[in-house]
mmCIF file of C-alpha atoms in Angstrom:
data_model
loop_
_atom_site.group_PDB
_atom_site.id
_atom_site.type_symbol
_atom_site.label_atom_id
_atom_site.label_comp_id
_atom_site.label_asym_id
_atom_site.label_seq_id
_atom_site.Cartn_x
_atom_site.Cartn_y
_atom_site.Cartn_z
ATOM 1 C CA UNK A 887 -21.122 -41.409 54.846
ATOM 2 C CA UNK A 888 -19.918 -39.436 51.449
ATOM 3 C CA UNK A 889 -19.968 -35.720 51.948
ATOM 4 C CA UNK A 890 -22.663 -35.608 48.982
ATOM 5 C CA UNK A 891 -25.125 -37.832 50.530
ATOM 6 C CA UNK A 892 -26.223 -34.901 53.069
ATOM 7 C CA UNK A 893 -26.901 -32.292 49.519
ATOM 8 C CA UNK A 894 -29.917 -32.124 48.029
ATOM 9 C CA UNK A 895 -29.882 -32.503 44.194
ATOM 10 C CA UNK A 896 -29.244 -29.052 43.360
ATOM 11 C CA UNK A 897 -26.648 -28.244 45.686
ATOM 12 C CA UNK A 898 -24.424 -31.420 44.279
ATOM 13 C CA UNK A 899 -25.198 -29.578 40.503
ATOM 14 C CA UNK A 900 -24.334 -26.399 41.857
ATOM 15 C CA UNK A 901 -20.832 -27.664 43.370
ATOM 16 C CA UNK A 902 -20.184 -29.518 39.992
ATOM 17 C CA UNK A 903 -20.928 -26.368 37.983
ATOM 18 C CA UNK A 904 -18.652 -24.484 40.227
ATOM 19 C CA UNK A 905 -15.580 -26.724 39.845
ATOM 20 C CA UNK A 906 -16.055 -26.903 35.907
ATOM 21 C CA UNK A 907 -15.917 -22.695 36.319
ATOM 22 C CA UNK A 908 -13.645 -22.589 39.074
ATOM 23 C CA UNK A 909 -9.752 -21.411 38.211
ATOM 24 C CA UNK A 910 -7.223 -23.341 38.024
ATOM 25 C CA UNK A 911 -4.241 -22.079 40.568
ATOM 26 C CA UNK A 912 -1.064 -22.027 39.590
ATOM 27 C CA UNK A 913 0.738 -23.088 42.358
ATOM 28 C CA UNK A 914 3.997 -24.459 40.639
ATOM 29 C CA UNK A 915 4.577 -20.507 39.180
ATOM 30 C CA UNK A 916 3.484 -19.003 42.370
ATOM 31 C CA UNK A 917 6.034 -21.055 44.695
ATOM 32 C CA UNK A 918 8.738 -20.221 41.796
ATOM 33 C CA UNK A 919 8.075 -16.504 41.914
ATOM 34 C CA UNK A 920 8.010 -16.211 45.927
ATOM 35 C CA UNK A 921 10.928 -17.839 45.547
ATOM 36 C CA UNK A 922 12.716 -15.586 43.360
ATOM 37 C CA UNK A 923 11.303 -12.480 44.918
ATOM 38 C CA UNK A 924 12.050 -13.281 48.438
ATOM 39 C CA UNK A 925 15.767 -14.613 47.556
ATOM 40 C CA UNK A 926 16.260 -11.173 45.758
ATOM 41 C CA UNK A 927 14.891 -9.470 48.812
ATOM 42 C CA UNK A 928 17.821 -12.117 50.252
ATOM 43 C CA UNK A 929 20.351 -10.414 48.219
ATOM 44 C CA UNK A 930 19.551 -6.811 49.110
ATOM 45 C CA UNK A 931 19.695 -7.316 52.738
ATOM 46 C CA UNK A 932 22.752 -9.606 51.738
ATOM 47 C CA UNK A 933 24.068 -6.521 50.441
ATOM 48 C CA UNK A 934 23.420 -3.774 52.886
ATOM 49 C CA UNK A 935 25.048 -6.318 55.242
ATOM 50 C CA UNK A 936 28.223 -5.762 53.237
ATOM 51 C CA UNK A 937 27.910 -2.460 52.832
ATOM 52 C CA UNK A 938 28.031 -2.145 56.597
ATOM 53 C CA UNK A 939 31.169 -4.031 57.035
ATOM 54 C CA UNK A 940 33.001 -2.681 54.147
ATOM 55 C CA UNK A 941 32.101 0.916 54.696
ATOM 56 C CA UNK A 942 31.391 1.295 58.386
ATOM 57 C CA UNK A 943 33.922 -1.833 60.241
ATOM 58 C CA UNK A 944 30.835 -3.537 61.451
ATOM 59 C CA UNK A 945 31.421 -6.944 62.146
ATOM 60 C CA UNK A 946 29.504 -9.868 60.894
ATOM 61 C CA UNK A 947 27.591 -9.822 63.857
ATOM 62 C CA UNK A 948 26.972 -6.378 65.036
ATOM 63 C CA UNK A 949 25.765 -5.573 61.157
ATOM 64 C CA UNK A 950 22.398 -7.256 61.235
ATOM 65 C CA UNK A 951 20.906 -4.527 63.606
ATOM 66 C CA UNK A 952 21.216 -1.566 61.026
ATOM 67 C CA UNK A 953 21.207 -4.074 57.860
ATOM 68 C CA UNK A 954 17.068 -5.212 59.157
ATOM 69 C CA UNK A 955 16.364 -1.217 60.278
ATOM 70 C CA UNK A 956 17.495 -0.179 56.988
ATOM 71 C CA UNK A 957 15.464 -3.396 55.221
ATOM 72 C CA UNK A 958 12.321 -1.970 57.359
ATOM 73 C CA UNK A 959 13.066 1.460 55.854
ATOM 74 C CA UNK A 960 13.197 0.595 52.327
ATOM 75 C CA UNK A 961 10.114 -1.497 52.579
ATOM 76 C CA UNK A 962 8.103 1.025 54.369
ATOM 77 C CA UNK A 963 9.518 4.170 51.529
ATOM 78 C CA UNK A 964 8.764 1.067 48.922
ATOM 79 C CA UNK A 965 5.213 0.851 50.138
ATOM 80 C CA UNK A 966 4.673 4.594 50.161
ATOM 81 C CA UNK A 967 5.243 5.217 46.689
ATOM 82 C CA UNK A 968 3.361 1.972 46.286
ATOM 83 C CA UNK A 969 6.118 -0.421 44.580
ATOM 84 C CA UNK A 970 5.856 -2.747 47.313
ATOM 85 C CA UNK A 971 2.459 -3.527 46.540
ATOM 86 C CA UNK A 972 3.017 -4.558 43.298
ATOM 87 C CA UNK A 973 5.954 -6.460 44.060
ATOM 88 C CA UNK A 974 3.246 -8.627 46.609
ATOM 89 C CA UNK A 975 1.186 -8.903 44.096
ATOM 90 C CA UNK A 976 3.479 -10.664 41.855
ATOM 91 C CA UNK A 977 6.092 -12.108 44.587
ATOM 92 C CA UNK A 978 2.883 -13.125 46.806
ATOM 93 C CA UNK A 979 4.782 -14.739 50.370
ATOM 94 C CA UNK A 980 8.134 -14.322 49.186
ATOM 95 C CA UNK A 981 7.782 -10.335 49.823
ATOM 96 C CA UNK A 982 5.788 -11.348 53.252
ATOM 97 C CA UNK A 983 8.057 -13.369 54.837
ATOM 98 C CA UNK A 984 11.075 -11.823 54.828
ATOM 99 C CA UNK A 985 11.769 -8.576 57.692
ATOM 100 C CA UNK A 986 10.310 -6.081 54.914
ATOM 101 C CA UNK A 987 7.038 -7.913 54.930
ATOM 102 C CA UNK A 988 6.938 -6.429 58.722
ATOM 103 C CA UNK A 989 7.277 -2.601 57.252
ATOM 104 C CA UNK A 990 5.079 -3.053 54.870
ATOM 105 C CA UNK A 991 2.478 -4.104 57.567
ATOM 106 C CA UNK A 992 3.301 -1.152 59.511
ATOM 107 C CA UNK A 993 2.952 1.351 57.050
ATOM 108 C CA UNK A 994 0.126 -0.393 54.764
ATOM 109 C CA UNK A 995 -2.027 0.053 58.604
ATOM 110 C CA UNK A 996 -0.976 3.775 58.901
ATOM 111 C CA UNK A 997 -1.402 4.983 55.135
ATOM 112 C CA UNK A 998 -4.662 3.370 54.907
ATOM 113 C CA UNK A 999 -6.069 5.356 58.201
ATOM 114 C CA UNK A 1000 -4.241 8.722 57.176
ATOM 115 C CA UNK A 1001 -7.237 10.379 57.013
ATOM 116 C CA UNK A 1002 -8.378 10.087 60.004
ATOM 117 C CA UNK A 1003 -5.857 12.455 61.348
ATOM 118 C CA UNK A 1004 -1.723 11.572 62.770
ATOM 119 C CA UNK A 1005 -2.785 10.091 66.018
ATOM 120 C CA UNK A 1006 -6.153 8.838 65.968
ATOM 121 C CA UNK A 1007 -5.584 7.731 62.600
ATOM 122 C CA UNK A 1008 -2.072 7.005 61.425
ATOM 123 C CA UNK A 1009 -0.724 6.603 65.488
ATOM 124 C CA UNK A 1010 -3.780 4.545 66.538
ATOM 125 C CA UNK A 1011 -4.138 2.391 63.389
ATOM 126 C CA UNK A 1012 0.247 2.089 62.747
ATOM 127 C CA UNK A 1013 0.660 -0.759 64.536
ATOM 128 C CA UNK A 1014 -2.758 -2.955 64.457
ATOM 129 C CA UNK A 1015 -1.680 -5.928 62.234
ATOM 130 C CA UNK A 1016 2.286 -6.046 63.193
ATOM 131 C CA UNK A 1017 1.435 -5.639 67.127
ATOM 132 C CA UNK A 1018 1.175 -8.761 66.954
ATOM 133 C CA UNK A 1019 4.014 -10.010 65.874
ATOM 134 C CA UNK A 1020 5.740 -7.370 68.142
ATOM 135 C CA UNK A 1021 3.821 -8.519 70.936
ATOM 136 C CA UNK A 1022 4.449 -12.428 70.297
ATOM 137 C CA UNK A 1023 8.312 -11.925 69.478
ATOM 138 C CA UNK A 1024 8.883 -10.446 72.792
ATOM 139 C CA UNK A 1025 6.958 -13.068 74.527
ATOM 140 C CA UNK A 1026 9.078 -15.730 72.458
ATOM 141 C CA UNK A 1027 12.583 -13.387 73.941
ATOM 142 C CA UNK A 1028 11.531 -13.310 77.272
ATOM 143 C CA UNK A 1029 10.664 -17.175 77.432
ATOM 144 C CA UNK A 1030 13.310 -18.104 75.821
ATOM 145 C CA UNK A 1031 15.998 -15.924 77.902
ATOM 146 C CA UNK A 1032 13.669 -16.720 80.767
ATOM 147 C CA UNK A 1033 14.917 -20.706 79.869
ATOM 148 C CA UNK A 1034 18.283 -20.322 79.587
ATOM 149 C CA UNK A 1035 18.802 -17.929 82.811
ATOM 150 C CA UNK A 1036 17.158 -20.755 84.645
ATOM 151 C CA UNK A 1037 19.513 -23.812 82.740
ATOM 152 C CA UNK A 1038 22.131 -21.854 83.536
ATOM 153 C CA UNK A 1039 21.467 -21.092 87.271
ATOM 154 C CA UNK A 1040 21.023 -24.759 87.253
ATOM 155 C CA UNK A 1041 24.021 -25.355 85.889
ATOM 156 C CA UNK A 1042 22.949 -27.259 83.128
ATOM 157 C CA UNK A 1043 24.551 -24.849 80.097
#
């Protein structure tokens, strides 16, 4: 059975009226400028990373800690003074998907319930969406460490 065959008359007009007004996305320019914004997102962190090595004898592995805090930072200072935003608005998932679309989470929660006081409404409200992901990721850890403790007690690894 067609999905028009349970529509009256007017509802199959309405639907064809709505696709003849209905936008046209641009998908092809939307994947190119996530894309572009989240590889230049990419290159900063790229770049803090080297900035830790060069100026502070990290190593390549012990610099990711400060290189995502500092990310986080930027992101959350970025979304303050409301840059961030506008760089979602044109980047759309390429500024989410990277670690500074976690800050700006954080922070969009807590500026938008600043009125409501620092704890009930910036304390309470902070972590709402990104708990979440908080929560999840150290689920994920602990199952995952949980797993290998185990193959290794078994002496599989």
């Amino acid at each position: 059975m067609s999905k028009n065959a349970n529509k009256t008359p007017e509802q199959q007009q309405y639907e064809q009226l709505e696709q003849k007004h209905e936008l046209k996305r641009p998908v092809l320019k939307n994947c190119i400028r996530a894309f572009w914004v989240g590889g230049l997102i990419c290159v900063v962190g790229q770049a803090i990373t080297y900035f830790y090595i060069y100026f502070f004898n990290f190593t390549e592995q012990t610099a990711g800690n400060p290189t995502v805090a500092t990310m986080i930072f930027i992101s959350m200072l970025l979304t303050g003074f409301g840059v961030y935003d506008r760089l979602g608005q044109f980047g759309g998932a390429g500024s989410a998907v990277p670690v500074t679309g976690f800050g700006n989470a954080v922070i969009s929660a807590a500026i938008e319930h600043r009125t409501e006081g620092f704890v009930l409404g910036v304390g309470g409200n902070m972590f709402k969406l990104a708990g979440s992901v908080i929560l999840f990721g150290v689920f994920s850890a602990f199952v995952v460490a949980l797993i290998k403790t185990l193959l290794i007690i078994w002496g599989v690894i």
